PDB file of C-alpha atoms in Angstrom:
ATOM      1  CA  ILE A   1     100.179 110.691  80.826  1.00 76.00           C
ATOM      2  CA  ASP A   2     100.655 110.780  84.555  1.00 74.00           C
ATOM      3  CA  TYR A   3      98.021 109.223  86.480  1.00 74.00           C
ATOM      4  CA  GLY A   4      96.515 108.504  83.056  1.00 83.00           C
ATOM      5  CA  ILE A   5      93.059 109.308  81.288  1.00 89.00           C
ATOM      6  CA  HIS A   6      89.957 110.406  83.622  1.00 90.00           C
ATOM      7  CA  VAL A   7      86.067 111.038  82.516  1.00 94.00           C
ATOM      8  CA  ILE A   8      83.664 110.945  85.012  1.00 94.00           C
ATOM      9  CA  ARG A   9      81.241 107.894  85.986  1.00 93.00           C
ATOM     10  CA  THR A  10      78.399 109.820  84.361  1.00 96.00           C
ATOM     11  CA  TYR A  11      79.996 109.781  80.836  1.00 96.00           C
ATOM     12  CA  TRP A  12      81.762 106.389  80.744  1.00 92.00           C
ATOM     13  CA  ARG A  13      80.970 103.955  77.960  1.00 92.00           C
ATOM     14  CA  ARG A  14      80.592 107.021  75.762  1.00 95.00           C
ATOM     15  CA  ARG A  15      83.936 106.387  74.036  1.00 94.00           C
ATOM     16  CA  ILE A  16      85.227 109.607  75.609  1.00 96.00           C
ATOM     17  CA  GLY A  17      88.351 108.346  77.341  1.00 93.00           C
ATOM     18  CA  THR A  18      89.294 106.255  74.115  1.00 93.00           C
ATOM     19  CA  ARG A  19      88.844 109.509  72.002  1.00 94.00           C
ATOM     20  CA  LEU A  20      91.120 111.649  74.357  1.00 93.00           C
ATOM     21  CA  LEU A  21      93.680 108.968  74.061  1.00 90.00           C
ATOM     22  CA  ALA A  22      93.396 109.230  70.245  1.00 90.00           C
ATOM     23  CA  GLU A  23      93.917 112.694  70.686  1.00 91.00           C
ATOM     24  CA  LEU A  24      96.937 112.244  72.533  1.00 89.00           C
ATOM     25  CA  LEU A  25      98.494 109.602  70.117  1.00 87.00           C
ATOM     26  CA  LYS A  26      98.160 112.375  67.383  1.00 89.00           C
ATOM     27  CA  LEU A  27      99.222 115.215  69.657  1.00 90.00           C
ATOM     28  CA  ALA A  28     102.369 113.156  70.200  1.00 88.00           C
ATOM     29  CA  ASN A  29     102.770 112.099  66.259  1.00 88.00           C
ATOM     30  CA  VAL A  30     102.804 115.975  65.661  1.00 92.00           C
ATOM     31  CA  PHE A  31     105.846 116.606  68.168  1.00 91.00           C
ATOM     32  CA  GLY A  32     107.587 113.444  66.598  1.00 91.00           C
ATOM     33  CA  ALA A  33     106.939 111.384  69.745  1.00 87.00           C
ATOM     34  CA  SER A  34     107.198 107.549  68.886  1.00 78.00           C
ATOM     35  CA  SER A  35     105.826 106.828  71.576  1.00 78.00           C
ATOM     36  CA  ILE A  36     103.766 107.829  75.010  1.00 82.00           C
ATOM     37  CA  SER A  37     103.520 106.357  78.238  1.00 82.00           C
ATOM     38  CA  VAL A  38     100.811 106.087  81.293  1.00 83.00           C
ATOM     39  CA  VAL A  39     101.949 106.423  84.716  1.00 81.00           C
ATOM     40  CA  ARG A  40      99.307 104.977  87.367  1.00 80.00           C
ATOM     41  CA  VAL A  41     100.466 104.511  90.816  1.00 80.00           C
ATOM     42  CA  PHE A  42      98.482 101.328  92.283  1.00 82.00           C
ATOM     43  CA  ARG A  43      96.721 101.549  95.456  1.00 79.00           C
ATOM     44  CA  SER A  44      97.500  98.173  96.382  1.00 80.00           C
ATOM     45  CA  ILE A  45      99.889  95.381  95.451  1.00 81.00           C
ATOM     46  CA  ARG A  46      97.015  93.516  93.653  1.00 83.00           C
ATOM     47  CA  GLY A  47      95.491  97.066  92.600  1.00 85.00           C
ATOM     48  CA  THR A  48      92.118  98.330  93.572  1.00 90.00           C
ATOM     49  CA  SER A  49      89.128  97.466  91.319  1.00 91.00           C
ATOM     50  CA  SER A  50      89.431 101.185  89.829  1.00 89.00           C
ATOM     51  CA  ASP A  51      93.165 100.259  89.084  1.00 87.00           C
ATOM     52  CA  ILE A  52      92.170  97.109  87.180  1.00 89.00           C
ATOM     53  CA  ARG A  53      89.646  98.793  85.243  1.00 91.00           C
ATOM     54  CA  ALA A  54      92.227 101.527  84.372  1.00 88.00           C
ATOM     55  CA  VAL A  55      94.388  98.538  82.907  1.00 86.00           C
ATOM     56  CA  ASN A  56      91.805  97.048  80.999  1.00 89.00           C
ATOM     57  CA  PHE A  57      91.033 100.278  79.330  1.00 90.00           C
ATOM     58  CA  TYR A  58      94.310 100.770  77.862  1.00 87.00           C
ATOM     59  CA  ARG A  59      94.812  97.168  77.232  1.00 86.00           C
ATOM     60  CA  ALA A  60      91.265  97.779  75.111  1.00 89.00           C
ATOM     61  CA  ASN A  61      92.732 100.019  72.946  1.00 86.00           C
ATOM     62  CA  ASN A  62      95.556  98.262  71.838  1.00 78.00           C
ATOM     63  CA  PRO A  63      98.550  99.190  72.896  1.00 73.00           C
ATOM     64  CA  SER A  64     101.727  98.445  71.334  1.00 68.00           C
ATOM     65  CA  ILE A  65     104.210  98.747  73.995  1.00 57.00           C
ATOM     66  CA  ARG A  66     104.572  96.789  76.894  1.00 59.00           C
ATOM     67  CA  MET A  67     103.256  97.038  80.174  1.00 60.00           C
ATOM     68  CA  SER A  68     106.024  97.443  83.272  1.00 65.00           C
ATOM     69  CA  ILE A  69     104.938  97.225  86.980  1.00 63.00           C
ATOM     70  CA  TYR A  70     107.239  98.629  89.602  1.00 64.00           C
ATOM     71  CA  ARG A  71     107.055  97.924  92.895  1.00 64.00           C
ATOM     72  CA  LEU A  72     108.455 100.721  94.919  1.00 64.00           C
ATOM     73  CA  LYS A  73     109.309 100.574  99.068  1.00 63.00           C
ATOM     74  CA  SER A  74     107.716 102.803 101.269  1.00 60.00           C
TER      75      SER A  74
END
């Protein structure tokens, strides 16, 4: 999932993002995929508040795969 799941702030905390993630997992299963991955580009080395919020969202949804962080030189 390039750049992750995005929900307009007005609709946060209504489990919309969680539902989207669940539907993506079902779709991946239909196509025979054993996993999906999320690509998120952090805006700073430590991560902005929105980066941290996104990571917490994915962690809260019980990931079964490790999170890898790659730092690229600009």
